[in-house]
mmCIF file of C-alpha atoms and ligand atoms in Angstrom:
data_model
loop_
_atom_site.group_PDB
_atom_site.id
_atom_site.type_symbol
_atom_site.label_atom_id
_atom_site.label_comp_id
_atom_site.label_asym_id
_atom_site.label_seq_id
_atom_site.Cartn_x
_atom_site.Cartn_y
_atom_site.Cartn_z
ATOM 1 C CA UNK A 7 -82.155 -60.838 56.697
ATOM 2 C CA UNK A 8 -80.604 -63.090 60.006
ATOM 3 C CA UNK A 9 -83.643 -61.774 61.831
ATOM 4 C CA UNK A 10 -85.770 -62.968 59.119
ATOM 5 C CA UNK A 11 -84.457 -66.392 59.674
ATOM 6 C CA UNK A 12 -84.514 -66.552 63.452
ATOM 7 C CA UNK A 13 -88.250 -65.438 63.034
ATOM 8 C CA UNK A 14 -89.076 -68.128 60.476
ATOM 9 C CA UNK A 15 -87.009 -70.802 62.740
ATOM 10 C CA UNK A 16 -88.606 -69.625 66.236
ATOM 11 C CA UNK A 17 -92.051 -69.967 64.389
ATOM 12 C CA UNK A 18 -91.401 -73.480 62.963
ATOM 13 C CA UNK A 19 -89.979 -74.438 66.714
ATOM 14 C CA UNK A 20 -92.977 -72.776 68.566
ATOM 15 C CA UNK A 21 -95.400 -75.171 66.174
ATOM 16 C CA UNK A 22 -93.150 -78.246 65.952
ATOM 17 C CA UNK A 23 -92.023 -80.718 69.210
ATOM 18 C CA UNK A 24 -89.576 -82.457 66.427
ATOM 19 C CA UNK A 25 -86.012 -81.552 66.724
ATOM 20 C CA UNK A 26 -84.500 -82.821 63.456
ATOM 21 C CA UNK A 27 -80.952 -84.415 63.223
ATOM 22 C CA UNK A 28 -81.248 -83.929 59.253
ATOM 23 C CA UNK A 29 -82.665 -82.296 56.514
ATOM 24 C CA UNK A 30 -83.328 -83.258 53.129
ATOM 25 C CA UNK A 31 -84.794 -81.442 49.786
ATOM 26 C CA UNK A 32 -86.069 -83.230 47.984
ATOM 27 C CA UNK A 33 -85.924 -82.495 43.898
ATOM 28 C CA UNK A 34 -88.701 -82.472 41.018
ATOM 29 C CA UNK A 35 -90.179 -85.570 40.737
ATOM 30 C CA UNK A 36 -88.536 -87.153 43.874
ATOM 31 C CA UNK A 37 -91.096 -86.132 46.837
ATOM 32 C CA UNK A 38 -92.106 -89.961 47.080
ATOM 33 C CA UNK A 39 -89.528 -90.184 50.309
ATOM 34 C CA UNK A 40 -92.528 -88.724 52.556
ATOM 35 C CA UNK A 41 -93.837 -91.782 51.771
ATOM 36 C CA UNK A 42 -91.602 -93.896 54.178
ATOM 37 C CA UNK A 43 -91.345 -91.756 57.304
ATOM 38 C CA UNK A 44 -93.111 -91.547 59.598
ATOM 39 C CA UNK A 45 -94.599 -88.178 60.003
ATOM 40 C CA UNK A 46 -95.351 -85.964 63.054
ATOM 41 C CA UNK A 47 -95.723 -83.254 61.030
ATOM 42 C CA UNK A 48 -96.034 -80.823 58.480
ATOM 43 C CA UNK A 49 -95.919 -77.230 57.389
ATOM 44 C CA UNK A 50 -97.227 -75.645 54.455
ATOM 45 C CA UNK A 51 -94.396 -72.678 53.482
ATOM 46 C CA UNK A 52 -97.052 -70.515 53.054
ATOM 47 C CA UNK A 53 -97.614 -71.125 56.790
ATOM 48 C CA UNK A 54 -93.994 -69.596 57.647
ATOM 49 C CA UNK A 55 -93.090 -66.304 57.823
ATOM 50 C CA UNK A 56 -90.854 -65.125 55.245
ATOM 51 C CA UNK A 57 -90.879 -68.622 53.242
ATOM 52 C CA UNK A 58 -91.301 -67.753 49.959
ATOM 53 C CA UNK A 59 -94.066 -70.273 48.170
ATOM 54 C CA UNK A 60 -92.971 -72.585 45.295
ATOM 55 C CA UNK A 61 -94.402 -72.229 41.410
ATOM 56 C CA UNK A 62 -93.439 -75.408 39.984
ATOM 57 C CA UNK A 63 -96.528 -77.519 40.127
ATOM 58 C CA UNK A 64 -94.474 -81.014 40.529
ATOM 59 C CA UNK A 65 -93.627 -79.450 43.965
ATOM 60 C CA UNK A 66 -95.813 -80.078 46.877
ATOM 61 C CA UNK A 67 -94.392 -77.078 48.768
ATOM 62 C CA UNK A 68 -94.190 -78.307 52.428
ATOM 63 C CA UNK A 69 -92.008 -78.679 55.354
ATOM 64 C CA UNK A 70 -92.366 -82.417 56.938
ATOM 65 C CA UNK A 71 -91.007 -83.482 59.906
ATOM 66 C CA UNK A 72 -90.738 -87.029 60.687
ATOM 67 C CA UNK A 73 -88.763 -90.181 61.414
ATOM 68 C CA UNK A 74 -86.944 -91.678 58.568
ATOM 69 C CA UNK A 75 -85.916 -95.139 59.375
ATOM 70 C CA UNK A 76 -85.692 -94.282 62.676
ATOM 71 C CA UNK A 77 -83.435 -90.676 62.278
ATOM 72 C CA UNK A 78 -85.548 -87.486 63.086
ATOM 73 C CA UNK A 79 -85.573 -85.356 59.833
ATOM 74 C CA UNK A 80 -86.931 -82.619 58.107
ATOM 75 C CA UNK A 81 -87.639 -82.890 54.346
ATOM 76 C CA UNK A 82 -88.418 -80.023 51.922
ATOM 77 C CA UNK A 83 -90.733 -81.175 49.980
ATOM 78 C CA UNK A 84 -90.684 -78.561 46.841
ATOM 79 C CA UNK A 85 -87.726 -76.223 46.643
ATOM 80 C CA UNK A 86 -87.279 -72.817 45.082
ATOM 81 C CA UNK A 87 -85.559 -71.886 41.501
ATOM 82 C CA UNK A 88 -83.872 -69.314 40.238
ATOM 83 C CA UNK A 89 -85.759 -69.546 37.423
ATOM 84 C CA UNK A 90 -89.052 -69.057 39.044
ATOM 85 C CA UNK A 91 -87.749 -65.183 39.546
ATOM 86 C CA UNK A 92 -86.819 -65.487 43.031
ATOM 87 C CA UNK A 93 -83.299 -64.054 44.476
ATOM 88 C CA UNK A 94 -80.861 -66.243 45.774
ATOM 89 C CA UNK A 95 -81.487 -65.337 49.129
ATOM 90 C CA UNK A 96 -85.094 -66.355 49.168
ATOM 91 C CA UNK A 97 -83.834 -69.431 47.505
ATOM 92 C CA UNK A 98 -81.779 -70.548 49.973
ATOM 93 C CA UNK A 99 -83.447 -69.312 53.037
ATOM 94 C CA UNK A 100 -84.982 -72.594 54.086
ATOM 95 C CA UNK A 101 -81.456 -73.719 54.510
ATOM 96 C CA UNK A 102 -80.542 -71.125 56.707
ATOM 97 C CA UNK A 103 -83.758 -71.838 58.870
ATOM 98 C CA UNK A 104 -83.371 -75.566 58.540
ATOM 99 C CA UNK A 105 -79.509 -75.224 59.960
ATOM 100 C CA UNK A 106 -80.703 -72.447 62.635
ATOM 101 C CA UNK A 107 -83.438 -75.351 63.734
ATOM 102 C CA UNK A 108 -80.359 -77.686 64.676
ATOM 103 C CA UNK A 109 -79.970 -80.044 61.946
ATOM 104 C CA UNK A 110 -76.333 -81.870 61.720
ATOM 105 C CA UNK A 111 -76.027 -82.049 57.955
ATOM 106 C CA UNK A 112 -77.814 -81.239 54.658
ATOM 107 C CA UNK A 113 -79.273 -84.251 51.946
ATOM 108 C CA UNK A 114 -79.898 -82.965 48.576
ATOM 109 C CA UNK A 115 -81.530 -84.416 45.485
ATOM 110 C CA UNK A 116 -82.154 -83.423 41.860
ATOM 111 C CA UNK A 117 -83.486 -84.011 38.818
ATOM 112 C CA UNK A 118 -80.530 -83.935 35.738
ATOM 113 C CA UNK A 119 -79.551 -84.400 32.168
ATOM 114 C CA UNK A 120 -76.680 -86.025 31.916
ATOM 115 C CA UNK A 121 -73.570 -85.411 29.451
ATOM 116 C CA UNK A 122 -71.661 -88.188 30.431
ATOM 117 C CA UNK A 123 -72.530 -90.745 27.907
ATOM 118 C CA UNK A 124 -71.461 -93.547 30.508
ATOM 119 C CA UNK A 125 -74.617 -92.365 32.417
ATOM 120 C CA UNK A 126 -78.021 -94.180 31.694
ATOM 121 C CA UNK A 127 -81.395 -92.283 32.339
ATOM 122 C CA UNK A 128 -83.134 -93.221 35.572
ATOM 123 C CA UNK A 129 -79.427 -93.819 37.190
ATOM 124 C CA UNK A 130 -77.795 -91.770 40.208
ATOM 125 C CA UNK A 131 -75.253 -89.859 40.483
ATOM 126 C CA UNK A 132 -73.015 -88.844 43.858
ATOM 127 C CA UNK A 133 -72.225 -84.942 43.291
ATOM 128 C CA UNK A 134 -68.382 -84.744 44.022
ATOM 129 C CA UNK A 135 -68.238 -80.749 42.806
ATOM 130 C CA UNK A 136 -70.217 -78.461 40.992
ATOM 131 C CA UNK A 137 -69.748 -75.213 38.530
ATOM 132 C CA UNK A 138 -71.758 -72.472 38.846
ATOM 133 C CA UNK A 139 -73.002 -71.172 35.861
ATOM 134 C CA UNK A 140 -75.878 -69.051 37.506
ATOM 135 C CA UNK A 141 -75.235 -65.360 37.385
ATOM 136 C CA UNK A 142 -75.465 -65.056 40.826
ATOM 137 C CA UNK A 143 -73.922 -66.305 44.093
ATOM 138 C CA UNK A 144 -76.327 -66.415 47.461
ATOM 139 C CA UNK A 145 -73.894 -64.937 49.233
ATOM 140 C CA UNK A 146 -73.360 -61.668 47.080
ATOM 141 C CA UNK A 147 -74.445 -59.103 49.415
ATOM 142 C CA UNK A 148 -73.627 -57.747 53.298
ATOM 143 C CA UNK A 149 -72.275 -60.824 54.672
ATOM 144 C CA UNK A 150 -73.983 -62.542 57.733
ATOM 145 C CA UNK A 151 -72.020 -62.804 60.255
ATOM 146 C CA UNK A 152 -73.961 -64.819 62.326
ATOM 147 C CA UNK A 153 -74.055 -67.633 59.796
ATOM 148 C CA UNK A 154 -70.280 -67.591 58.568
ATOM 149 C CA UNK A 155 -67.485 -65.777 57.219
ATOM 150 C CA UNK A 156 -67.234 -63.509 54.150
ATOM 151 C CA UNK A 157 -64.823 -66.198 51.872
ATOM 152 C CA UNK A 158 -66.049 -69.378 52.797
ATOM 153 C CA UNK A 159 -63.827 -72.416 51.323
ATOM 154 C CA UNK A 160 -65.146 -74.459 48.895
ATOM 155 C CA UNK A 161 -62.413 -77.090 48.109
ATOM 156 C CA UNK A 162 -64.610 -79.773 49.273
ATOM 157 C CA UNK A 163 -68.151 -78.583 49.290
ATOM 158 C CA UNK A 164 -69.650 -81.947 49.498
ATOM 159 C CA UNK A 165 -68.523 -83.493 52.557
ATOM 160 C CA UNK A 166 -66.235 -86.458 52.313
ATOM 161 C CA UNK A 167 -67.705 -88.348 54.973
ATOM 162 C CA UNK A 168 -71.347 -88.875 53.997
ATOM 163 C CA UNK A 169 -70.075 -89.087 50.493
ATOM 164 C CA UNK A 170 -67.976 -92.276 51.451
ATOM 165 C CA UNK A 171 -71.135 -93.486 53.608
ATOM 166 C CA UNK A 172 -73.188 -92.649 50.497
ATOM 167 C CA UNK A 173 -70.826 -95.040 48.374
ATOM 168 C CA UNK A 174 -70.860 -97.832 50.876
ATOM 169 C CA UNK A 175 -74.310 -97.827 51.486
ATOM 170 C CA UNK A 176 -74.937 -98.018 47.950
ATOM 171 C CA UNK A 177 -72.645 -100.940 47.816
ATOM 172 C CA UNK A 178 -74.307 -102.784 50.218
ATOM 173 C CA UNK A 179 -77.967 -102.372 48.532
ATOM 174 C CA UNK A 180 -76.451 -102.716 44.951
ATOM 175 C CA UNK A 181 -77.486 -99.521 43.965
ATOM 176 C CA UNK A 182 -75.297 -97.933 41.035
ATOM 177 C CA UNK A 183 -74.276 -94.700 42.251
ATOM 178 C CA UNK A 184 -71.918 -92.641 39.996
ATOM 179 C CA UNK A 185 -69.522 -90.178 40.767
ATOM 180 C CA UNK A 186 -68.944 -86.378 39.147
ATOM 181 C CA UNK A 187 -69.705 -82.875 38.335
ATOM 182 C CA UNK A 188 -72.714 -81.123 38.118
ATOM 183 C CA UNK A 189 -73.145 -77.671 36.491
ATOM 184 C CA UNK A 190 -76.350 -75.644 37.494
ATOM 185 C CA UNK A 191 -77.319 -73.619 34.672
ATOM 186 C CA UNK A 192 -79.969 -70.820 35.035
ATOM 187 C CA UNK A 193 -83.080 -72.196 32.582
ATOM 188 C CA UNK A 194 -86.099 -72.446 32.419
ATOM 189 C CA UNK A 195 -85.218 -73.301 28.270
ATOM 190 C CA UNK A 196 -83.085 -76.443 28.171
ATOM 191 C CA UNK A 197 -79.681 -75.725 27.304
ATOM 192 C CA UNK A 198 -78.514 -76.013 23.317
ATOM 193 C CA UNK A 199 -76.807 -78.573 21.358
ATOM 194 C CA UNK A 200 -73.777 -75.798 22.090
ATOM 195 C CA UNK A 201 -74.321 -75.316 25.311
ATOM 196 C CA UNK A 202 -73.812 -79.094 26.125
ATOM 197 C CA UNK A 203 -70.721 -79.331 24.401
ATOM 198 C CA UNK A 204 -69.648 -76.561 26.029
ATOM 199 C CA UNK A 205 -70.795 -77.404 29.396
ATOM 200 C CA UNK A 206 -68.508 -80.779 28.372
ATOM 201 C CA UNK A 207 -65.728 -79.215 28.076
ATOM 202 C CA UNK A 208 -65.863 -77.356 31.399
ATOM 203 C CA UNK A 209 -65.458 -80.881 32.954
ATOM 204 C CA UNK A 210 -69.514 -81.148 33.803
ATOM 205 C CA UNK A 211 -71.035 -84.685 34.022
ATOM 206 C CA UNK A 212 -74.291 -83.311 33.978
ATOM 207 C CA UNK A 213 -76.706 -80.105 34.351
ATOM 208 C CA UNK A 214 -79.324 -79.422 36.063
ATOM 209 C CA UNK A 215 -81.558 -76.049 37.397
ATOM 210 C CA UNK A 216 -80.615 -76.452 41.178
ATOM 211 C CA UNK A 217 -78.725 -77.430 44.515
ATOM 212 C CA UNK A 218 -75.582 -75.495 43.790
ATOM 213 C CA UNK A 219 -77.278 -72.277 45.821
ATOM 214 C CA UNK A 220 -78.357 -74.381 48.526
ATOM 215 C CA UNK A 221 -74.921 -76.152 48.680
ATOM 216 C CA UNK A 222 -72.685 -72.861 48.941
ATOM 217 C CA UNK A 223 -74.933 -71.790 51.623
ATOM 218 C CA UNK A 224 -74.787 -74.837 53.629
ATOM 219 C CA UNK A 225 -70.957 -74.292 53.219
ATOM 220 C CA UNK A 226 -70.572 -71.174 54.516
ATOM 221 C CA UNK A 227 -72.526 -72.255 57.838
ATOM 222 C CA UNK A 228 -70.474 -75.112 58.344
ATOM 223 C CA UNK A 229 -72.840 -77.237 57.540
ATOM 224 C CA UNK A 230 -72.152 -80.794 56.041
ATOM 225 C CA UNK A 231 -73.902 -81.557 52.752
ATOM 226 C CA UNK A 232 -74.541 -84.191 50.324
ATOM 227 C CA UNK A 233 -76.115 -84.651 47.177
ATOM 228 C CA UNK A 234 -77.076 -86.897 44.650
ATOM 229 C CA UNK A 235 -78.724 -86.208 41.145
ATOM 230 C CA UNK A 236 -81.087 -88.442 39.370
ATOM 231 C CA UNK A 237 -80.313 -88.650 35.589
ATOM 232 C CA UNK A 238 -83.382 -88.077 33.783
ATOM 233 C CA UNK A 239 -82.610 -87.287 30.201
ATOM 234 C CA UNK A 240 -79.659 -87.864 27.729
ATOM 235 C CA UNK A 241 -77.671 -84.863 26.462
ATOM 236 C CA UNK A 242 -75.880 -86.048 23.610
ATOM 237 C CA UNK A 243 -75.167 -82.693 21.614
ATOM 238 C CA UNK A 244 -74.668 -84.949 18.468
ATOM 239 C CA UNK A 245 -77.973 -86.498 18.779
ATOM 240 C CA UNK A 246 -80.028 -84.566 20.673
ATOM 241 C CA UNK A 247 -84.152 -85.023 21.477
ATOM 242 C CA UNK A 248 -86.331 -82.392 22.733
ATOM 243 C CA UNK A 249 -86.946 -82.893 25.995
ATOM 244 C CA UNK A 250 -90.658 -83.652 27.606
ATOM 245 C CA UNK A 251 -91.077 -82.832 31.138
ATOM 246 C CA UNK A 252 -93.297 -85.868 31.073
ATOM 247 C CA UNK A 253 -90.133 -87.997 30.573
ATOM 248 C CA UNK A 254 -88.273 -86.060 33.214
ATOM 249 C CA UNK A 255 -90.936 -87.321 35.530
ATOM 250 C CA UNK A 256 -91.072 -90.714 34.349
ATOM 251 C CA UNK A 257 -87.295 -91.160 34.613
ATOM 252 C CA UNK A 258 -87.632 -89.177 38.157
ATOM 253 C CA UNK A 259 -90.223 -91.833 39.374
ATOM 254 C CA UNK A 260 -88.289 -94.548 38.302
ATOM 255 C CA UNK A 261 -85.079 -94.044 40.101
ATOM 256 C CA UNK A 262 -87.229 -92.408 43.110
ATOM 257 C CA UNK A 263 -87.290 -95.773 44.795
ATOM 258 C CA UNK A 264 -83.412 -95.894 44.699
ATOM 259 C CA UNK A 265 -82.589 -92.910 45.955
ATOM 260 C CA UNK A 266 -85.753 -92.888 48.549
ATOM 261 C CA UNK A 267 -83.994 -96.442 49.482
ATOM 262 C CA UNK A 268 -80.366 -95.112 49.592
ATOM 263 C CA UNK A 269 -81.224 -92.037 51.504
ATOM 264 C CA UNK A 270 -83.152 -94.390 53.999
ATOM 265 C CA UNK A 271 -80.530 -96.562 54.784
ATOM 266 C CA UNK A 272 -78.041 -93.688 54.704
ATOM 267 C CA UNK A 273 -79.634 -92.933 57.883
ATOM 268 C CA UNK A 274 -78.773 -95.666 60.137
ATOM 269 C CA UNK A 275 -75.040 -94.321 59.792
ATOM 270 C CA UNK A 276 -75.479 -91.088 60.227
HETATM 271 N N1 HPA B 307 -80.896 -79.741 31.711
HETATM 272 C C1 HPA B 307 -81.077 -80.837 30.987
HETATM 273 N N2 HPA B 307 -81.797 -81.833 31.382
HETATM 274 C C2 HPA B 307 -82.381 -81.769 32.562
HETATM 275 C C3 HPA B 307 -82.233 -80.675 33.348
HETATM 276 C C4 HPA B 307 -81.458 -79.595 32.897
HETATM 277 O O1 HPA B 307 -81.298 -78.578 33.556
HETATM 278 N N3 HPA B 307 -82.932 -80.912 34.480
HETATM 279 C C5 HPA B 307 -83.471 -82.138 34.365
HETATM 280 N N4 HPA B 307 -83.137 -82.643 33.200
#
């Protein structure tokens, strides 16, 4: 598996001059960042050895290295699900590759519902913890030692310091940025009315199909993450709609330019 990545990372630094000071993945609907960097350039996954290819047709499926208001970055555009059948490990391999190619910390954006009834749709929200309800942990297995140690500590998995430069910076460009806890929960089905309550109860804010592998990777490297969700649907278990994906993507679109702004300007302080 670590030779897997060192392959994968001494390919993309063989084909790439770029050395990236940050990555970013960026979530369903939200791939509109590429838009404002400038690129040098890019890499279809199916390009790199032992990158596993993404199903979800929303996702563009490429690694893009750029500029973003003048920080050198790398942005997944189109990540990898659980729910596509993949194991965690493939999952969260770009991660491990991104990190191995030198990047200082980890950006992360999603696509949610939200059962906080104080969130709107289309509104963002900082992730201060998470619950995982996948049945399965990326780091079940042989652990790497290369990349970190066999119990890594998760008391603050989303580092305080970008958080804080997250809140400020949304501050300063009067963006509302909520605070909480995200659950990831397997899908692809939607969860129930039931689920939601229950889901409520463990102390989520919202739920989404992502991020928390990626996140308990980055941890046990050592490696500095954020991330915020965008809140695309209501989950109100007492008046619940069915979902459309084509909402999902409308409300992803619309608070795109947000979080494309707040991620931008995150940069200068970084
Ligand atoms: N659950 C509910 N709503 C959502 C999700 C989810 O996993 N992802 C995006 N909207």
């Amino acid at each position: 598996m670590y030779q897997h990545i060192v392959e994968a990372a001494d390919f993309i630094r063989k084909s790439i001059k770029t050395q990236a000071q940050t990555g970013i993945i960026l979530g369903t609907g939200l791939g509109k960042l590429v838009d404002q960097m400038q690129i040098e350039a890019e890499i279809s996954y199916s390009d790199i050895p032992h990158f596993v290819v993404s199903t979800v047709e929303a996702h563009k499926g490429r690694l893009v290295f750029g500029t973003l208001n003048g920080r050198s970055v790398v942005v997944m555009n189109g990540r990898f699900h659980f729910y596509e059948g993949y194991n965690m490990q493939q999952i969260t391999f770009p991660v491990r590759v991104m990190k191995l190619l030198g990047i200082s910390e980890l950006l992360v954006s999603n696509a949610c519902g939200t059962i906080n009834p104080a969130f709107k749709a289309s509104s963002l929200m900082l992730i201060d913890d998470h619950i995982n309800f996948l049945p399965m942990n990326p780091l079940v297995g042989p652990n790497i030692a290369e990349l970190g140690p066999r119990f890594p500590d998760m008391s603050r998995p989303y580092d305080p310091s970008i958080n804080q430069k997250l809140k400020s910076t949304a501050a300063e460009f009067d963006i509302e940025l909520n605070e909480g806890v995200y659950a990831a929960w397997i899908g692809p089905s939607l969860e129930t009315r039931a689920e939601y309550r229950f889901l409520k109860m463990a102390g989520a804010d919202v739920v989404g199909m992502s991020t928390v592998p990626e996140v308990i990777v980055a941890n046990h490297m050592q490696l500095p993450v954020a991330a915020v969700s965008v809140v695309t649907d209501l989950c109100d278990p007492d008046n619940l709609k069915p979902l459309k994906i084509e909402d999902v993507l409308h409300h992803a679109a619309k608070a795109e330019k947000k979080l494309s702004r707040l991620f931008s300007e995150l940069m200068t302080h970084l």
